[in-house]
Coordinates of C-alpha atoms in Angstrom, one line a residue:
X73 CA 165.5 62.1 107.7
X74 CA 162.0 63.1 106.7
X75 CA 160.2 60.3 104.8
X76 CA 158.9 60.9 101.3
X77 CA 155.1 60.4 101.0
X78 CA 155.5 59.5 97.4
X79 CA 157.3 56.4 98.4
X80 CA 154.4 55.0 100.4
X81 CA 151.9 56.0 97.8
X82 CA 153.7 54.2 95.0
X83 CA 153.5 50.9 96.9
X84 CA 149.6 51.0 97.3
X85 CA 147.7 48.6 94.8
X86 CA 145.8 50.4 92.1
X87 CA 142.2 49.2 91.2
X88 CA 142.1 49.5 87.4
X89 CA 138.6 47.9 87.1
X90 CA 136.8 50.9 88.6
X91 CA 135.4 51.5 92.0
X92 CA 131.8 51.0 90.9
X93 CA 132.3 47.5 89.4
X94 CA 131.1 44.4 91.1
X95 CA 132.7 41.0 90.6
X96 CA 130.5 38.0 91.2
X97 CA 131.8 34.5 91.6
X98 CA 129.1 32.6 89.7
X99 CA 130.7 29.2 90.5
X100 CA 130.6 30.0 94.2
X101 CA 126.9 31.1 94.0
X102 CA 126.0 28.0 92.0
X103 CA 127.9 25.8 94.5
X104 CA 126.0 27.2 97.4
X105 CA 122.7 26.9 95.6
X106 CA 123.3 23.2 94.9
X107 CA 124.5 22.7 98.5
X108 CA 121.3 24.1 100.0
X109 CA 118.9 23.0 97.2
X110 CA 116.3 21.7 99.6
X111 CA 115.7 25.2 101.0
X112 CA 115.1 26.6 97.5
X113 CA 112.6 23.7 96.8
X114 CA 110.9 24.3 100.1
X115 CA 110.6 28.0 99.4
X116 CA 109.1 27.5 96.0
X117 CA 106.5 25.0 97.4
X118 CA 105.5 27.5 100.1
X119 CA 105.2 30.3 97.6
X120 CA 103.0 28.1 95.3
X121 CA 100.8 27.0 98.2
X122 CA 100.3 30.6 99.4
X123 CA 99.5 31.8 95.9
X124 CA 97.0 29.0 95.4
X125 CA 95.2 29.6 98.6
X126 CA 95.0 33.3 98.0
X127 CA 93.6 32.8 94.5
X128 CA 91.2 30.1 95.8
X129 CA 89.8 31.8 98.9
X130 CA 90.3 35.5 98.4
X131 CA 87.1 37.5 97.8
X132 CA 86.9 38.6 94.2
X133 CA 85.7 42.2 93.7
X134 CA 83.7 42.9 90.5
X135 CA 83.3 46.6 89.4
X136 CA 79.9 47.6 87.9
X137 CA 79.2 50.8 86.0
X138 CA 76.2 52.6 84.6
X139 CA 75.3 56.0 83.3
X140 CA 72.1 58.1 83.6
X141 CA 71.2 61.3 81.6
X142 CA 70.0 64.2 83.7
X143 CA 67.7 66.2 81.5
X144 CA 66.6 69.7 82.3
X145 CA 62.9 70.5 81.9
X146 CA 62.4 72.0 78.4
X147 CA 58.8 73.3 78.8
X148 CA 58.1 76.5 80.6
X149 CA 55.1 76.8 82.9
X150 CA 52.5 79.4 82.4
X151 CA 53.3 80.8 85.8
X152 CA 56.9 81.4 84.9
X153 CA 55.7 83.4 81.9
X154 CA 53.7 85.7 84.2
X155 CA 56.1 86.0 87.2
X156 CA 59.6 84.9 88.0
X157 CA 58.6 83.0 91.2
X158 CA 61.6 80.9 92.7
X159 CA 59.2 78.4 94.1
X160 CA 58.1 77.5 90.6
X161 CA 61.4 77.5 88.9
X162 CA 61.9 74.1 87.2
X163 CA 65.6 74.7 86.6
X164 CA 67.8 72.4 88.7
X165 CA 71.2 72.8 90.3
X166 CA 73.3 70.1 88.6
X167 CA 75.9 70.2 91.5
X168 CA 73.2 68.7 93.8
X169 CA 72.5 65.6 91.7
X170 CA 75.6 63.6 92.8
X171 CA 74.6 64.2 96.5
X172 CA 71.0 63.3 95.8
X173 CA 72.1 59.9 94.3
X174 CA 74.1 59.1 97.4
X175 CA 71.7 60.4 99.9
X176 CA 70.5 58.0 102.8
X177 CA 66.7 58.4 102.0
X178 CA 67.2 57.5 98.4
X179 CA 69.6 54.6 99.1
X180 CA 67.4 53.3 101.8
X181 CA 64.4 53.3 99.5
X182 CA 66.5 51.3 96.9
X183 CA 67.5 48.8 99.6
X184 CA 64.0 48.3 100.6
X185 CA 62.7 48.0 97.0
X186 CA 65.3 45.2 96.4
X187 CA 65.0 43.5 99.8
X188 CA 68.7 43.9 100.2
X189 CA 68.3 44.1 104.0
X190 CA 67.9 40.2 103.9
X191 CA 70.6 37.9 102.7
X192 CA 71.5 34.2 102.6
X193 CA 75.1 33.0 103.1
X194 CA 76.7 29.6 102.4
X195 CA 79.0 28.7 105.3
X196 CA 82.0 26.7 104.2
X197 CA 84.9 25.2 106.0
X198 CA 87.0 28.3 105.3
X199 CA 85.1 30.8 103.3
X200 CA 81.5 32.2 103.7
X201 CA 79.9 33.4 100.6
X202 CA 76.6 35.2 99.8
X203 CA 74.1 33.1 97.9
X204 CA 72.4 36.0 96.0
X205 CA 69.4 34.8 93.9
X206 CA 70.7 31.2 94.0
X207 CA 68.2 29.7 96.5
X208 CA 64.6 28.9 95.7
X209 CA 63.5 31.1 98.7
X210 CA 62.2 34.7 98.8
X211 CA 61.9 36.7 102.1
X212 CA 59.8 39.8 102.5
X213 CA 60.7 41.5 105.9
X214 CA 58.1 43.4 107.8
X215 CA 60.4 46.3 108.7
X216 CA 58.1 48.2 111.1
X217 CA 57.9 45.1 113.3
X218 CA 61.6 44.1 113.1
X219 CA 63.6 45.5 116.0
X220 CA 67.2 45.1 114.8
X221 CA 69.8 42.8 113.2
X222 CA 69.3 39.1 113.4
X223 CA 71.0 36.0 112.2
X224 CA 69.7 32.4 111.8
X225 CA 70.7 29.0 110.5
X226 CA 68.2 28.2 107.8
X227 CA 67.0 24.7 106.7
X228 CA 64.2 23.6 104.4
X229 CA 62.4 20.6 105.9
X230 CA 60.0 20.0 103.1
X231 CA 58.1 21.9 100.4
X232 CA 55.8 23.3 103.1
X233 CA 58.0 24.1 106.1
X234 CA 61.4 25.2 107.1
X235 CA 63.4 25.6 110.3
X236 CA 65.3 28.5 111.8
X237 CA 67.9 28.3 114.5
X238 CA 69.0 31.6 116.0
X239 CA 72.8 31.8 116.1
X240 CA 72.6 32.8 119.8
X241 CA 70.6 29.8 120.8
X242 CA 72.1 26.5 121.9
X243 CA 72.7 23.9 119.2
X244 CA 69.7 21.8 118.4
X245 CA 67.1 24.3 119.5
X246 CA 65.4 25.2 116.2
X247 CA 61.9 26.6 115.4
X248 CA 59.8 25.2 112.5
X249 CA 57.5 27.5 110.4
X250 CA 55.4 27.2 107.3
X251 CA 56.1 28.9 104.1
X252 CA 53.7 31.9 103.5
X253 CA 53.1 32.5 107.2
X254 CA 54.3 35.5 109.2
X255 CA 57.4 34.6 111.1
X256 CA 58.3 36.5 114.3
X257 CA 61.5 35.3 116.0
X258 CA 64.4 36.9 117.8
X259 CA 63.4 40.5 116.8
X260 CA 62.8 39.6 113.2
X261 CA 59.4 39.6 111.5
X262 CA 58.8 38.6 107.9
X263 CA 57.4 36.1 105.5
X264 CA 59.3 33.3 103.7
X265 CA 58.2 32.1 100.3
X266 CA 59.3 29.0 98.3
X267 CA 59.6 30.0 94.7
X268 CA 59.2 26.7 93.1
X269 CA 58.1 23.9 95.5
X270 CA 59.5 21.2 93.4
X271 CA 63.1 22.6 93.7
X272 CA 63.4 22.7 97.4
X273 CA 65.6 19.7 97.1
X274 CA 68.2 21.7 95.2
X275 CA 69.4 23.4 98.4
X276 CA 73.2 23.2 98.8
X277 CA 74.6 20.9 101.4
X278 CA 76.6 23.6 103.1
X279 CA 75.0 25.3 106.1
X280 CA 72.8 28.2 105.2
X281 CA 72.8 31.4 107.2
X282 CA 69.9 33.9 106.9
X283 CA 70.6 37.5 108.1
X284 CA 68.5 40.6 108.5
X285 CA 70.1 44.1 108.8
X286 CA 68.1 47.2 109.1
X287 CA 67.8 49.0 105.8
X288 CA 69.3 52.2 107.1
X289 CA 72.5 50.4 108.0
X290 CA 72.7 48.7 104.6
X291 CA 72.1 52.1 103.0
X292 CA 74.9 53.6 105.0
X293 CA 77.3 50.9 103.7
X294 CA 76.3 51.6 100.1
X295 CA 76.7 55.3 100.6
X296 CA 80.4 54.6 101.2
X297 CA 80.9 52.3 98.1
X298 CA 78.7 53.8 95.4
X299 CA 80.3 56.5 93.2
X300 CA 78.5 59.2 91.3
X301 CA 80.3 61.8 89.2
X302 CA 79.8 63.7 86.0
X303 CA 81.2 62.2 82.8
X304 CA 82.9 65.5 82.0
X305 CA 82.5 69.2 82.9
X306 CA 79.4 70.6 81.4
X307 CA 77.9 67.3 80.4
X308 CA 74.4 66.1 81.4
X309 CA 75.5 62.5 82.0
X310 CA 76.2 61.0 85.4
X311 CA 78.5 57.9 85.7
X312 CA 77.6 55.5 88.5
X313 CA 80.0 52.8 89.8
X314 CA 80.0 50.3 92.5
X315 CA 82.2 47.3 93.4
X316 CA 81.3 44.2 95.2
X317 CA 81.8 40.5 95.6
X318 CA 78.7 39.7 93.6
X319 CA 78.5 41.1 90.1
X320 CA 74.7 40.5 89.6
X321 CA 73.9 42.1 92.9
X322 CA 75.8 45.2 91.9
X323 CA 73.9 45.3 88.5
X324 CA 70.6 45.0 90.3
X325 CA 71.5 47.7 92.8
X326 CA 72.5 50.3 90.1
X327 CA 69.4 49.5 88.1
X328 CA 67.3 50.0 91.3
X329 CA 69.1 53.1 92.1
X330 CA 68.5 54.6 88.6
X331 CA 64.8 53.6 88.8
X332 CA 64.4 55.2 92.2
X333 CA 66.2 58.3 91.1
X334 CA 63.9 58.6 88.0
X335 CA 60.8 58.2 90.3
X336 CA 62.3 60.9 92.5
X337 CA 62.8 63.2 89.6
X338 CA 59.2 62.5 88.3
X339 CA 57.7 63.2 91.7
X340 CA 59.6 66.4 91.9
X341 CA 58.3 67.5 88.5
X342 CA 54.7 66.6 89.5
X343 CA 55.1 68.7 92.6
X344 CA 56.3 71.6 90.5
X345 CA 53.3 71.2 88.2
X346 CA 50.9 71.1 91.1
X347 CA 52.4 74.3 92.5
X348 CA 52.1 75.9 89.1
X349 CA 48.4 75.1 88.9
X350 CA 47.9 76.4 92.4
X351 CA 49.8 79.5 91.6
X352 CA 47.8 80.2 88.5
X353 CA 44.4 79.6 90.2
X354 CA 45.5 82.0 93.1
X355 CA 46.3 84.7 90.6

């Protein structure tokens, strides 16, 4: 006799709650949580410790923004009234300004103007941070006599002298110099000045590391971090932005960049004026 499929189907249980529903036994979950409570407490403690260490020792990044107005020359030279000579045309191509602001020669001049190729760092047990404009010491590098990057441990002995220990030398082999004298050591040449002699005792207790990096290498790093873009299409305002671990250093860099850019623009206008005079004289 052939079995009837309907008989088997009728005996199967029917899920009336819906296939997409999910039943959770909250008592069982609570029981397991109480049973393994020490793992939960340990996980929370580890999470809090990791969060604290991250907030305590992570390098904070500060964004700095500035704007500069790019103004086209309003006055028309006498030579332009006579001839339309492209060499004397004072009009500028605005698309070039963003590239000029990020060009290596301009950025290198800014780095050298601000002495950003030299830096002091406080070496802690875990974190090393830059001491920008915090120490009573100024350094003026003699770049044409410095051969490359250098790093030293720096220590002020008294108000007249200081010590340098090259990081490549054996411990304890330090060299003493006087403030105001020309220092030449391990490929670096420069002059150290004590800003206020009475404040030399305010040096931090952490070890201080002095570094020198060629200005071209520093400018190359800034070229990858500084941003220059127009405020909007057709506007004559350039927005500058930079982000770094020291807010004041970023402010000083953008101020130096704008100052150097204005000087570049003024020099360019002066060259145009000189060519105009020469052109009129020749005609």
